[in-house]
JSON list of C-alpha atoms in Angstrom, two decimals:
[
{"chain": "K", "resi": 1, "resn": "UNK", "atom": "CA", "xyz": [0.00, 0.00, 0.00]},
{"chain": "K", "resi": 2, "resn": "UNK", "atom": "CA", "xyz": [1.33, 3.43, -0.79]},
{"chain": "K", "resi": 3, "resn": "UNK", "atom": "CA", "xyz": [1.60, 6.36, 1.58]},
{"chain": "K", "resi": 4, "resn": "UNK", "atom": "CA", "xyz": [-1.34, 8.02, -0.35]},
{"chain": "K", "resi": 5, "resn": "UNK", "atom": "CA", "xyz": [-3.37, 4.77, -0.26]},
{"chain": "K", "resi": 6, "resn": "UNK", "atom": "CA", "xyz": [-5.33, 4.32, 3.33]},
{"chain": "K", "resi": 7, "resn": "UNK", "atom": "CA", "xyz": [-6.96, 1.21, 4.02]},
{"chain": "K", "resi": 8, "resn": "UNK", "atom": "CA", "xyz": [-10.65, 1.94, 5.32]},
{"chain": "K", "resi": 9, "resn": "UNK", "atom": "CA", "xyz": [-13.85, 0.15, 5.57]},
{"chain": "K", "resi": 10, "resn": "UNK", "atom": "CA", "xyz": [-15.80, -0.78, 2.76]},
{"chain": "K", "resi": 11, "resn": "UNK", "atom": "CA", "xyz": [-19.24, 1.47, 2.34]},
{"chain": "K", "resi": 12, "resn": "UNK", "atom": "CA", "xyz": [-22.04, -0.87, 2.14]},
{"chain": "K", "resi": 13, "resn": "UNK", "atom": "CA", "xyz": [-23.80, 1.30, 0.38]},
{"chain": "K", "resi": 14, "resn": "UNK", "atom": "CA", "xyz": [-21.57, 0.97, -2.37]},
{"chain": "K", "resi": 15, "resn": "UNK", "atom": "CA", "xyz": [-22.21, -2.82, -2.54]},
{"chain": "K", "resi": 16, "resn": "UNK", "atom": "CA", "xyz": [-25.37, -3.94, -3.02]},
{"chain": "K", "resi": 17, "resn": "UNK", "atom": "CA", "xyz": [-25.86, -7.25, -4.31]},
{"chain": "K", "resi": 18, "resn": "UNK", "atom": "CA", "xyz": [-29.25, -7.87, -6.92]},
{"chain": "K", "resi": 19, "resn": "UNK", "atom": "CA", "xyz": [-30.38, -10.02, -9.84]},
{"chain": "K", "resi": 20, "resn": "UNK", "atom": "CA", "xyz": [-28.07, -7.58, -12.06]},
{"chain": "K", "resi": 21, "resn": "UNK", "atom": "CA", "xyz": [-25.26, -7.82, -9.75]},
{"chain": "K", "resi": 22, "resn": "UNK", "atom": "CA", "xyz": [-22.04, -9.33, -11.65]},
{"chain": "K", "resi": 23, "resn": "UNK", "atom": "CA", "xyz": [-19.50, -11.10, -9.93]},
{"chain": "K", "resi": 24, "resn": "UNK", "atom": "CA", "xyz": [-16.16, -9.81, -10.64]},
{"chain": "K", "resi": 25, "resn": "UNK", "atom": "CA", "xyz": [-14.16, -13.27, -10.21]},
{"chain": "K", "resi": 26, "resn": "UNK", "atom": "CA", "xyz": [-11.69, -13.62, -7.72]},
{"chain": "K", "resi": 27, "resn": "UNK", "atom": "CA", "xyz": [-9.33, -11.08, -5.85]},
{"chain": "K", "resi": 28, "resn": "UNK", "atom": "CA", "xyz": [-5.80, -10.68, -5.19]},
{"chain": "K", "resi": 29, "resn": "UNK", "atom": "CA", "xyz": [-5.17, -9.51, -2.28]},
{"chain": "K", "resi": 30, "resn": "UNK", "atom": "CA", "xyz": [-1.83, -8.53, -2.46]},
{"chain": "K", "resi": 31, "resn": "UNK", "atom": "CA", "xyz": [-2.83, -6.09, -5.22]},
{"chain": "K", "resi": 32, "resn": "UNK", "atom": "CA", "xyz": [-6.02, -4.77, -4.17]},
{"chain": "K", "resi": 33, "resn": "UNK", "atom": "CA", "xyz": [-6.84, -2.92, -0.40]},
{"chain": "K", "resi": 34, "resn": "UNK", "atom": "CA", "xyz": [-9.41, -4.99, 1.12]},
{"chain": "K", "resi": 35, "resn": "UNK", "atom": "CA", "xyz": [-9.83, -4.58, 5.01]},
{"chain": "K", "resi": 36, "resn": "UNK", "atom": "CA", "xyz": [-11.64, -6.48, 7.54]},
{"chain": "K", "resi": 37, "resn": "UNK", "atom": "CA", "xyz": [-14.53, -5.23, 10.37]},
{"chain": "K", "resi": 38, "resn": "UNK", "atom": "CA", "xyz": [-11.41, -4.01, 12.56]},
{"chain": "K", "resi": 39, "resn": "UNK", "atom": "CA", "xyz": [-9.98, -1.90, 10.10]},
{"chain": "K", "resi": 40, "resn": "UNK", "atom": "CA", "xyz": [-6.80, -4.25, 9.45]},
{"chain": "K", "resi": 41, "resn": "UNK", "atom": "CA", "xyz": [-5.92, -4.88, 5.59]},
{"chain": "K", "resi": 42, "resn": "UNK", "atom": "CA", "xyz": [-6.73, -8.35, 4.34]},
{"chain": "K", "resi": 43, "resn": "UNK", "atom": "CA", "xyz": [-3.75, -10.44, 2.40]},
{"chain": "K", "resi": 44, "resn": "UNK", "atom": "CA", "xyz": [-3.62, -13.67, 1.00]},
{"chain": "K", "resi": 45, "resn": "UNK", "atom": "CA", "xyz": [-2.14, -15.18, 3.46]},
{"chain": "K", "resi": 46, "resn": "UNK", "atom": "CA", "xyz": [-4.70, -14.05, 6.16]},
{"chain": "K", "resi": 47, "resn": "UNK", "atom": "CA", "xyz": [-7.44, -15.91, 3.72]},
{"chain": "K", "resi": 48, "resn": "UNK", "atom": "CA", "xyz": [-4.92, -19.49, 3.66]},
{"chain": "K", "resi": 49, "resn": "UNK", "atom": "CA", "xyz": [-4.30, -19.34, 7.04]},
{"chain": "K", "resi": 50, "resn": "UNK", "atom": "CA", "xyz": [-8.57, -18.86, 7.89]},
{"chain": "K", "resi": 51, "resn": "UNK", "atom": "CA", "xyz": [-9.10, -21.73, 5.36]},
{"chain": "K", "resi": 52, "resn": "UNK", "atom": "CA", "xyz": [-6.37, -23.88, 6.17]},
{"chain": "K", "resi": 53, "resn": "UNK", "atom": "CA", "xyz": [-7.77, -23.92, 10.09]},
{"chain": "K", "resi": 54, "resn": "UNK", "atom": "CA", "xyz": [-11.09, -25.48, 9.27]},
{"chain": "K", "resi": 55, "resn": "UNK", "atom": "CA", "xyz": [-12.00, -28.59, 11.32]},
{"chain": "K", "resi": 56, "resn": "UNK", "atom": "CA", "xyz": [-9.42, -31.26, 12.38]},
{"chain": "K", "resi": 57, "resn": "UNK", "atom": "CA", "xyz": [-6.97, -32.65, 9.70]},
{"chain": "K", "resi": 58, "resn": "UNK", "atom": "CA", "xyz": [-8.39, -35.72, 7.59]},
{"chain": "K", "resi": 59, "resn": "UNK", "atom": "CA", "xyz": [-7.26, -39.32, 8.55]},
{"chain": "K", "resi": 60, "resn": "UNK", "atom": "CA", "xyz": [-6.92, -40.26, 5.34]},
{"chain": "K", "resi": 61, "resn": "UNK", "atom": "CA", "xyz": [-4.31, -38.20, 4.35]},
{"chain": "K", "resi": 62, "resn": "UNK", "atom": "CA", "xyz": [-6.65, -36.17, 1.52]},
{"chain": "K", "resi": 63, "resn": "UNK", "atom": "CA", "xyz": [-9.17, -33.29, 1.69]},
{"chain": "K", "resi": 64, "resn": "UNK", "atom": "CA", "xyz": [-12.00, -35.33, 2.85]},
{"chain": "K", "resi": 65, "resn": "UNK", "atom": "CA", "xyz": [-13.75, -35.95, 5.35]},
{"chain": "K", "resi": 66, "resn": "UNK", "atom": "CA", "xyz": [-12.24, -39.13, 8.17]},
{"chain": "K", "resi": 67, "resn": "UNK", "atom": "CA", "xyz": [-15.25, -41.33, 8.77]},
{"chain": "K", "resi": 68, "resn": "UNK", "atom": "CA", "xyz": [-16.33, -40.86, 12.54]},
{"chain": "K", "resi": 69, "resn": "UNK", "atom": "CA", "xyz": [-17.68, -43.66, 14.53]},
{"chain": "K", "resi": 70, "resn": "UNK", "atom": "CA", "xyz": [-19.47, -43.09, 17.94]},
{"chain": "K", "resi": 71, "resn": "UNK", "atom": "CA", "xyz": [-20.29, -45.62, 21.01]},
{"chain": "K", "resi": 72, "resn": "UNK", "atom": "CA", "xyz": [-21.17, -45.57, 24.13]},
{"chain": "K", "resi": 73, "resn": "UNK", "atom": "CA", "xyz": [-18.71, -46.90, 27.00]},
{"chain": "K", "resi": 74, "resn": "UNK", "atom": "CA", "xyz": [-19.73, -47.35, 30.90]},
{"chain": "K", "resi": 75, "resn": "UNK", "atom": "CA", "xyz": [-18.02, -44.41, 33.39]},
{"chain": "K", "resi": 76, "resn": "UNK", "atom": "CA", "xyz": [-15.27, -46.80, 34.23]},
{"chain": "K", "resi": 77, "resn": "UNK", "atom": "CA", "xyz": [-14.03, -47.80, 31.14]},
{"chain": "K", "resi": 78, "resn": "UNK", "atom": "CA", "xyz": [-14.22, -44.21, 30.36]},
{"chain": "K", "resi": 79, "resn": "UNK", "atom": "CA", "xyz": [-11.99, -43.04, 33.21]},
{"chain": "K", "resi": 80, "resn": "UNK", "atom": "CA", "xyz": [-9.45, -46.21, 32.79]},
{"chain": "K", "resi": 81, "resn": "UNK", "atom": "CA", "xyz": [-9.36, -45.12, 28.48]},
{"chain": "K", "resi": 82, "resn": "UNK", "atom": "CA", "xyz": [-9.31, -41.28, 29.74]},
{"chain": "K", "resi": 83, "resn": "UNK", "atom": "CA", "xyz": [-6.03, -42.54, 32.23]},
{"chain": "K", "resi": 84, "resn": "UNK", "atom": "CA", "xyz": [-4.36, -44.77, 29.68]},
{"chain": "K", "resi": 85, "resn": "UNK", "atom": "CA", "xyz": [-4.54, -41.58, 27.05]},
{"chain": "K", "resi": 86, "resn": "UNK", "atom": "CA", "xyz": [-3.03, -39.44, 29.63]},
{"chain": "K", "resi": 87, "resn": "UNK", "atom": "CA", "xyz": [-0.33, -41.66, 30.32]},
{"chain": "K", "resi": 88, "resn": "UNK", "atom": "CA", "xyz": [0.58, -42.28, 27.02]},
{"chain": "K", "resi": 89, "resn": "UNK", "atom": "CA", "xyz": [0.87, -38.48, 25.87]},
{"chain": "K", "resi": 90, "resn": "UNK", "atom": "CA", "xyz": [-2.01, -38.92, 23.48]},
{"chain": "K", "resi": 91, "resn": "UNK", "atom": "CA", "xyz": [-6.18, -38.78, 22.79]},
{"chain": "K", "resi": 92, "resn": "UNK", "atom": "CA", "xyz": [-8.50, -41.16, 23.93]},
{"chain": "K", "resi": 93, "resn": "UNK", "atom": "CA", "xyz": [-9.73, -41.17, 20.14]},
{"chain": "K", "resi": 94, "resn": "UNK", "atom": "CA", "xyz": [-6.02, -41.71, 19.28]},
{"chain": "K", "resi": 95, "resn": "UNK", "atom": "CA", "xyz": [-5.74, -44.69, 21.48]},
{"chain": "K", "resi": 96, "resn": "UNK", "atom": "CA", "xyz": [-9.11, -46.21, 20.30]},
{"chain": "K", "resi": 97, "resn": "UNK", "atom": "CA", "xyz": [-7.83, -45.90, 16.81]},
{"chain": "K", "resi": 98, "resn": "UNK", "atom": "CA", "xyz": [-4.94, -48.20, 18.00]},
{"chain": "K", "resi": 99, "resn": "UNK", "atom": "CA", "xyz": [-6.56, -50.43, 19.83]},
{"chain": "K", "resi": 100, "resn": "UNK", "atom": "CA", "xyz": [-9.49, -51.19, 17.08]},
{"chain": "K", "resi": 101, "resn": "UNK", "atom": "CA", "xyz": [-6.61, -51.51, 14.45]},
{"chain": "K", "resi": 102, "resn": "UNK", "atom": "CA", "xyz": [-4.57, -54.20, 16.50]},
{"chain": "K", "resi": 103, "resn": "UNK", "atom": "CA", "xyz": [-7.85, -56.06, 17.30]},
{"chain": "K", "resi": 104, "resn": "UNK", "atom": "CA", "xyz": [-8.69, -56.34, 13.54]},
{"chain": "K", "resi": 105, "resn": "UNK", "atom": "CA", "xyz": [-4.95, -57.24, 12.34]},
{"chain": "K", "resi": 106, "resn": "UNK", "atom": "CA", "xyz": [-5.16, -60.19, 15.23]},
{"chain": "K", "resi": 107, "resn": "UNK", "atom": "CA", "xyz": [-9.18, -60.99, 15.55]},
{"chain": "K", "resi": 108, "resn": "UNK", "atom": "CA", "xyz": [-7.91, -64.53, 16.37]},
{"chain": "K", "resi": 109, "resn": "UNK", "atom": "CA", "xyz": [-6.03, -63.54, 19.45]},
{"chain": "K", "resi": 110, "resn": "UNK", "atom": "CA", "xyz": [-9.31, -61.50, 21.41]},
{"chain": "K", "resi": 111, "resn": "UNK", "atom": "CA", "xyz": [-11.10, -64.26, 21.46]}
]
């Protein structure tokens, strides 16, 4: 932004969208002075770093969405899954993951 250039808010007034309203394609940011509710100029890497943050990371490695699966356990086995997490540095999802994926690579053994 140049000295002359001062970022301000957009005038709503300005910007109405209607039924004749075209849409000008994307923005760069970089180029063109585009500032948020507080006043602070918008880049393109404030816009990556908002979209990047959405939800957890996929288990899968891709852009989808990881399955979930839910279940119910009884308080104790809660509190001894919630302990074991704890003690290993990790989530009790995390350790259910494991746990689930050793059962199925040995179903022969949990019987």
């Amino acid at each position: 932004m140049s000295a002359k250039q001062t970022a301000r808010p957009a005038d709503p007034a300005r910007y109405r969208v209607t039924a004749a309203t075209v849409d000008g394609g994307d923005v760069d940011l970089d180029q063109e002075v585009v500032v948020g509710p507080d006043g602070t100029r918008l880049t393109e890497a404030d816009i990556e770093a908002f979209t990047e943050r959405r939800g957890r990371p996929s288990l899968s490695g891709g852009k989808g969405k990881s399955p979930q699966v839910a279940f119910r356990l009884d308080p104790v086995l809660q509190s001894k899954a919630e302990q074991a997490a704890a003690a290993q540095g990790t989530t009790v999802s995390k350790l259910a993951r494991t746990a689930l994926s050793e059962y199925l690579a040995h179903p022969a053994d949990a019987s």
